[in-house]
Amino acid sequence: MPIYMDFHVFDNVTIDEVKQAHVADKSVQNKYGVKYLQFWVNEKLGTVFCLMEGPSKEVCSQVHKEAHGNVACNMTEVKSGFYELFMGSNPKLDHGLVLKQKGRVDEGLRYLLMVDIVGLTEAKGLDDFENLIDIGKQRKLVSTILEGFRGSEIKNMWDDTILAVFDQDDFAIQAAIKIKDALLKNIGLSEFKVTLSLGQPLTEHHGFFEKALNRCQQLNLVANKNEAVFDSRIEISKELQHTILDNGIRCLDKKEGEFLTSFFKIIQSNISNSNLNITFLVDKLGMSRPQIYRKIIQISGRSPVHFIRDIRLRKALALISKNTFSISEISYQVGYENPSYFSKCFLARYGVSPSKILVA
């Protein structure tokens, strides 16, 4: 039977209350051919996530409705293998409540670490081009570090970045710091970005870790060459604050995080629009031109023009790597009306023409 996860949010909720609701679910579930398996509770945020097997979302929801009336805000089907990479397998349970090691409550939050490594070349010839794709050593190094800090590496279906998930902040932060340090020492003809985000399995309007993955990709675009950036949602303990500062990690603040959410919502909806520029952003964000300049330079270290260009070209690199579209098609998808000009910009950024990658 399919596996589903649902999401509830309350003004106030206690673990004992959710345990009682779980008992009520189990008393009703056989009537509908459903099996409620486990749940995660975050009392501070008022969030609850339930995992169940059942014939359909509607039938699973009916169990909640009859048992206690707490119908979920969102429910989605999850693939078992994919789900276990994020949430773990064979957890310790306390009457359905998922526990971490040493009996701590698993609140369902996960830390997503993304490592983006891009090989570079000065494009002096075809031999030089080989350096663009020869980053196997660096990727293997990252995978070894992730394993050492108990990070679960996820097969990334979205682009060619390395993605891993952690259920503990200290392991995630230490892994990010070590990866940054290791890549700086083994950089070769490549550049990298390391980003760390915090997210929950579902939100009211997003699928399984969809919002958290989107944030990782946004942070990756914000980060500068050979930099590590942490999300504003991550609370850094006093024990780790000095370590982060000593290692030059950039942590976004809450206002920067809120601006990023608004900014990337516009970018993602309009990336194919060739008129996506500072004037367009002024209209959509409801901010003045100087305000937008200051915000984008503060967050990304680049002017709005260069920041939007980098977003377009990174998207193009991901599309080219899939080897599905022609150069002309890709140029239009990322907002370049002239494929020749697109190729020129791509060459200036990555040191190789997009056509050479496409045929490699």
Coordinates of C-alpha atoms in Angstrom, one line a residue:
M1 CA 0.0 0.0 0.0
P2 CA 1.1 3.6 -0.5
I3 CA 2.8 5.5 2.3
Y4 CA 1.5 9.0 3.2
M5 CA 2.7 11.8 5.5
D6 CA 0.5 14.5 6.7
F7 CA 1.1 17.9 8.4
H8 CA -0.8 19.5 11.2
V9 CA -0.2 22.9 12.9
F10 CA -1.7 24.0 16.2
D11 CA -1.6 27.1 18.4
N12 CA -0.6 24.8 21.2
V13 CA 0.1 21.1 21.3
T14 CA 1.6 18.6 23.7
I15 CA 3.2 15.3 23.1
D16 CA 0.7 13.6 25.4
E17 CA -2.2 15.0 23.4
V18 CA -0.8 13.7 20.2
K19 CA -0.2 10.3 21.7
Q20 CA -3.8 10.2 22.7
A21 CA -4.8 11.1 19.2
H22 CA -2.6 8.3 17.8
V23 CA -4.3 5.8 20.1
A24 CA -7.7 7.0 18.8
D25 CA -6.4 6.7 15.2
K26 CA -5.4 3.1 15.8
S27 CA -8.8 2.3 17.3
V28 CA -10.5 3.3 14.1
Q29 CA -7.9 2.5 11.3
N30 CA -8.8 -1.2 10.7
K31 CA -12.3 -0.1 9.7
Y32 CA -10.7 1.8 6.7
G33 CA -7.8 -0.5 6.0
V34 CA -5.3 2.1 7.2
K35 CA -2.3 1.7 9.4
Y36 CA -1.0 4.7 11.3
L37 CA 2.7 4.1 11.9
Q38 CA 4.4 6.9 13.7
F39 CA 4.5 10.7 14.3
W40 CA 6.8 13.6 15.0
V41 CA 5.9 16.5 17.3
N42 CA 7.5 20.0 17.7
E43 CA 5.8 21.5 20.7
K44 CA 7.6 24.9 20.2
L45 CA 6.3 25.3 16.6
G46 CA 3.0 23.5 17.2
T47 CA 3.7 21.1 14.3
V48 CA 2.8 17.4 14.0
F49 CA 3.7 15.0 11.1
C50 CA 2.0 11.6 10.9
L51 CA 3.1 8.6 8.8
M52 CA 0.6 6.0 7.6
E53 CA -0.2 3.3 5.1
G54 CA -3.5 3.4 3.3
P55 CA -5.4 3.0 0.1
S56 CA -5.6 6.8 -0.6
K57 CA -5.2 10.2 1.0
E58 CA -8.9 10.6 1.4
V59 CA -9.3 7.3 3.3
C60 CA -6.4 8.1 5.6
S61 CA -7.8 11.5 6.3
Q62 CA -11.2 10.0 7.2
V63 CA -9.5 8.0 10.0
H64 CA -8.3 11.3 11.6
K65 CA -11.7 12.9 11.1
E66 CA -13.6 10.1 12.8
A67 CA -11.0 9.4 15.5
H68 CA -10.5 13.0 16.8
G69 CA -11.5 15.5 14.2
N70 CA -8.0 16.9 13.6
V71 CA -7.8 16.9 9.8
A72 CA -4.4 17.6 8.3
C73 CA -3.4 20.9 6.6
N74 CA -1.6 18.9 3.9
M75 CA -1.0 15.2 3.0
T76 CA 1.3 13.7 0.4
E77 CA 2.4 10.3 -0.8
V78 CA 6.1 9.6 -0.1
K79 CA 8.3 6.9 -1.7
S80 CA 9.6 4.6 1.0
G81 CA 13.3 4.6 -0.1
F82 CA 13.3 8.4 -0.6
Y83 CA 11.5 9.0 2.7
E84 CA 13.9 6.9 4.7
L85 CA 16.9 8.9 3.5
F86 CA 15.4 12.1 5.0
M87 CA 13.7 10.7 8.1
G88 CA 15.7 7.5 8.9
S89 CA 14.7 3.9 9.1
N90 CA 13.7 1.7 12.0
P91 CA 13.4 4.5 14.5
K92 CA 12.9 4.0 18.2
L93 CA 9.2 4.7 19.1
D94 CA 7.4 5.7 22.2
H95 CA 3.8 4.9 21.6
G96 CA 4.2 6.1 18.0
L97 CA 6.3 9.1 18.9
V98 CA 9.7 9.0 17.0
L99 CA 12.7 9.4 19.2
K100 CA 16.4 10.2 18.4
Q101 CA 19.4 8.7 20.1
K102 CA 19.4 8.9 23.9
G103 CA 15.6 9.1 24.0
R104 CA 15.4 12.7 22.7
V105 CA 12.2 13.6 20.8
D106 CA 12.6 13.8 17.0
E107 CA 10.8 17.0 16.1
G108 CA 10.9 16.3 12.4
L109 CA 13.3 19.1 11.4
R110 CA 16.2 18.2 9.1
Y111 CA 19.3 20.1 8.1
L112 CA 20.0 20.0 4.4
L113 CA 23.6 20.5 3.3
M114 CA 24.3 21.4 -0.3
V115 CA 27.7 21.4 -1.9
D116 CA 28.1 22.8 -5.4
I117 CA 31.4 22.1 -7.1
V118 CA 32.0 23.5 -10.6
G119 CA 35.1 22.7 -12.6
L120 CA 36.7 25.6 -14.4
T121 CA 38.9 26.1 -17.4
E122 CA 40.6 29.0 -19.1
A123 CA 39.4 27.5 -22.4
K124 CA 42.8 27.4 -24.1
G125 CA 41.8 24.3 -26.0
L126 CA 40.0 21.0 -25.8
D127 CA 42.6 19.6 -23.4
D128 CA 41.8 22.4 -21.0
F129 CA 38.1 21.7 -21.3
E130 CA 38.6 18.4 -19.6
N131 CA 39.2 20.2 -16.3
L132 CA 35.6 21.4 -16.4
I133 CA 34.2 18.0 -15.7
D134 CA 37.2 16.4 -13.8
I135 CA 35.9 17.1 -10.2
G136 CA 35.6 13.4 -9.2
K137 CA 38.3 13.8 -6.5
Q138 CA 36.5 16.7 -4.8
R139 CA 33.1 15.0 -4.9
K140 CA 34.6 11.8 -3.4
L141 CA 36.2 13.9 -0.7
V142 CA 32.8 15.5 0.2
S143 CA 31.1 12.1 0.3
T144 CA 33.7 10.8 2.7
I145 CA 33.2 13.8 5.1
L146 CA 29.4 13.5 4.9
E147 CA 29.6 9.8 5.9
G148 CA 31.9 10.6 8.8
F149 CA 29.4 13.0 10.3
R150 CA 26.4 10.7 9.7
G151 CA 25.0 12.7 6.9
S152 CA 22.6 10.8 4.5
E153 CA 23.6 11.6 0.9
I154 CA 20.6 12.1 -1.3
K155 CA 20.6 11.3 -5.0
N156 CA 20.0 14.8 -6.4
M157 CA 17.3 14.7 -9.1
W158 CA 17.2 18.5 -9.5
D159 CA 20.8 19.4 -10.5
D160 CA 24.4 18.3 -10.2
T161 CA 25.0 19.5 -6.7
I162 CA 25.7 17.2 -3.8
L163 CA 22.9 17.0 -1.2
A164 CA 22.9 15.5 2.2
V165 CA 20.5 15.5 5.2
F166 CA 21.2 15.5 8.9
D167 CA 19.0 15.2 12.0
Q168 CA 21.5 16.9 14.3
D169 CA 22.6 20.5 14.0
D170 CA 26.1 19.9 15.4
F171 CA 26.9 17.2 12.9
A172 CA 25.6 19.3 10.0
I173 CA 27.5 22.4 11.0
Q174 CA 30.8 20.5 11.6
A175 CA 30.4 18.7 8.3
A176 CA 29.9 22.0 6.5
I177 CA 33.0 23.5 8.1
K178 CA 35.1 20.5 7.3
I179 CA 34.0 20.3 3.7
K180 CA 34.7 24.0 3.2
D181 CA 38.2 23.6 4.6
A182 CA 38.9 20.4 2.7
L183 CA 37.8 21.9 -0.6
L184 CA 39.9 25.0 -0.1
K185 CA 43.0 22.7 0.2
N186 CA 42.0 20.6 -2.8
I187 CA 40.4 23.2 -5.0
G188 CA 42.4 22.6 -8.2
L189 CA 40.7 24.2 -11.2
S190 CA 37.3 24.3 -9.5
E191 CA 35.2 26.5 -7.3
F192 CA 32.6 25.6 -4.7
K193 CA 29.8 26.7 -2.5
V194 CA 28.6 25.1 0.7
T195 CA 25.1 25.9 2.0
L196 CA 23.2 24.7 5.0
S197 CA 19.4 25.0 5.4
L198 CA 16.8 23.9 8.0
G199 CA 13.4 22.6 7.0
Q200 CA 10.5 20.4 7.9
P201 CA 9.0 17.5 5.9
L202 CA 5.8 19.3 4.8
T203 CA 4.3 22.8 4.9
E204 CA 0.7 23.8 4.2
H205 CA 1.5 24.5 0.5
H206 CA 4.7 22.4 -0.2
G207 CA 5.4 18.8 -0.8
F208 CA 7.9 16.5 0.9
F209 CA 10.9 18.8 1.8
E210 CA 10.1 20.9 -1.2
K211 CA 10.4 24.2 0.6
A212 CA 13.7 23.2 2.3
L213 CA 15.2 22.1 -1.0
N214 CA 14.1 25.4 -2.6
R215 CA 15.9 27.3 0.2
C216 CA 19.1 25.3 -0.3
Q217 CA 19.1 26.2 -4.0
Q218 CA 18.5 29.8 -3.1
L219 CA 21.4 29.9 -0.7
N220 CA 23.6 28.3 -3.3
L221 CA 22.9 31.2 -5.6
V222 CA 23.5 33.7 -2.9
A223 CA 26.8 32.3 -1.9
N224 CA 30.0 33.7 -3.4
K225 CA 32.8 31.6 -4.8
N226 CA 34.4 29.3 -2.2
E227 CA 32.1 30.5 0.5
A228 CA 29.8 28.7 3.0
V229 CA 26.4 30.3 3.9
F230 CA 23.9 29.2 6.6
D231 CA 20.2 29.8 6.5
S232 CA 18.6 32.4 8.8
R233 CA 16.4 29.7 10.2
I234 CA 19.3 27.9 11.8
E235 CA 19.7 28.7 15.5
I236 CA 23.4 28.5 16.4
S237 CA 24.3 27.4 19.9
K238 CA 26.8 29.4 21.9
E239 CA 29.2 26.5 21.7
L240 CA 29.3 26.6 17.9
Q241 CA 29.1 30.4 17.4
H242 CA 32.9 30.9 17.8
T243 CA 33.6 28.0 15.6
I244 CA 31.5 29.4 12.8
L245 CA 33.0 32.9 13.1
D246 CA 36.5 31.5 13.2
N247 CA 35.9 29.6 10.0
G248 CA 34.4 32.5 8.1
I249 CA 30.9 31.1 7.7
R250 CA 28.3 33.6 6.7
C251 CA 25.0 33.4 8.5
L252 CA 22.0 35.2 7.0
D253 CA 19.7 37.1 9.4
K254 CA 15.9 36.9 9.6
K255 CA 15.3 40.0 7.4
E256 CA 17.7 38.8 4.8
G257 CA 15.9 35.5 4.8
E258 CA 12.5 37.1 4.3
F259 CA 13.8 39.2 1.4
L260 CA 15.3 36.1 -0.2
T261 CA 11.9 34.4 -0.1
S262 CA 10.2 37.2 -1.9
F263 CA 13.0 37.8 -4.3
F264 CA 13.3 34.2 -5.5
K265 CA 9.6 33.7 -5.8
I266 CA 9.7 36.4 -8.4
I267 CA 12.9 35.1 -10.1
Q268 CA 11.6 31.5 -10.3
S269 CA 8.4 32.6 -11.9
N270 CA 10.1 34.9 -14.4
I271 CA 13.5 33.5 -15.2
S272 CA 12.6 33.0 -18.9
N273 CA 11.5 36.7 -19.1
S274 CA 14.3 38.7 -20.9
N275 CA 12.9 41.8 -19.2
L276 CA 13.7 40.5 -15.7
N277 CA 15.8 43.4 -14.5
I278 CA 16.0 46.0 -11.7
T279 CA 13.1 47.9 -13.1
F280 CA 11.0 44.7 -13.1
L281 CA 12.0 44.0 -9.5
V282 CA 11.1 47.5 -8.4
D283 CA 7.6 47.0 -9.6
K284 CA 7.1 43.4 -8.2
L285 CA 8.8 43.9 -4.8
G286 CA 7.3 47.3 -4.2
M287 CA 10.7 48.7 -3.2
S288 CA 12.8 51.6 -4.5
R289 CA 15.7 51.0 -6.8
P290 CA 18.3 52.1 -4.2
Q291 CA 16.7 49.7 -1.6
I292 CA 16.9 46.8 -3.9
Y293 CA 20.5 47.6 -4.8
R294 CA 21.5 47.7 -1.2
K295 CA 19.6 44.5 -0.3
I296 CA 21.0 42.4 -3.1
I297 CA 24.6 43.7 -2.7
Q298 CA 24.4 43.1 1.1
I299 CA 23.2 39.5 0.6
S300 CA 25.1 38.4 -2.5
G301 CA 28.0 40.8 -2.8
R302 CA 26.9 41.4 -6.4
S303 CA 24.9 44.1 -8.2
P304 CA 21.4 43.1 -9.1
V305 CA 22.4 42.8 -12.8
H306 CA 25.3 40.4 -12.0
F307 CA 23.2 38.5 -9.5
I308 CA 20.4 37.9 -11.9
R309 CA 23.0 36.9 -14.6
D310 CA 24.6 34.4 -12.2
I311 CA 21.2 32.9 -11.4
R312 CA 20.4 32.5 -15.1
L313 CA 23.7 31.0 -16.0
R314 CA 23.7 28.5 -13.0
K315 CA 20.2 27.4 -14.2
A316 CA 21.6 27.0 -17.7
L317 CA 24.5 24.9 -16.5
A318 CA 22.1 22.5 -14.8
L319 CA 19.9 22.3 -17.9
I320 CA 23.0 21.7 -20.1
S321 CA 24.2 18.9 -17.8
K322 CA 20.9 17.1 -18.4
N323 CA 21.7 17.0 -22.2
T324 CA 17.9 17.3 -23.0
F325 CA 17.7 20.7 -24.7
S326 CA 19.6 22.5 -27.4
I327 CA 21.6 25.6 -26.7
S328 CA 19.0 27.8 -28.3
E329 CA 16.2 26.2 -26.2
I330 CA 18.2 26.6 -23.0
S331 CA 19.1 30.3 -23.8
Y332 CA 15.4 31.1 -24.1
Q333 CA 14.5 29.2 -21.0
V334 CA 16.9 31.3 -18.9
G335 CA 15.9 34.6 -20.5
Y336 CA 18.4 35.2 -23.3
E337 CA 16.8 36.1 -26.6
N338 CA 20.1 35.8 -28.4
P339 CA 21.7 32.4 -28.2
S340 CA 25.0 33.8 -29.4
Y341 CA 25.1 36.3 -26.6
F342 CA 24.1 33.6 -24.1
S343 CA 27.0 31.5 -25.2
K344 CA 29.3 34.5 -24.8
C345 CA 28.1 35.2 -21.3
F346 CA 28.4 31.5 -20.4
L347 CA 32.0 31.3 -21.7
A348 CA 32.9 34.4 -19.7
R349 CA 31.5 32.8 -16.5
Y350 CA 32.6 29.2 -16.8
G351 CA 35.5 29.4 -19.2
V352 CA 34.0 27.1 -21.8
S353 CA 31.3 27.4 -24.4
P354 CA 28.0 25.7 -23.6
S355 CA 28.1 23.7 -26.9
K356 CA 31.3 22.0 -25.7
I357 CA 29.6 20.7 -22.6
L358 CA 26.6 19.6 -24.5
V359 CA 28.6 17.4 -26.8
A360 CA 31.0 16.1 -24.1

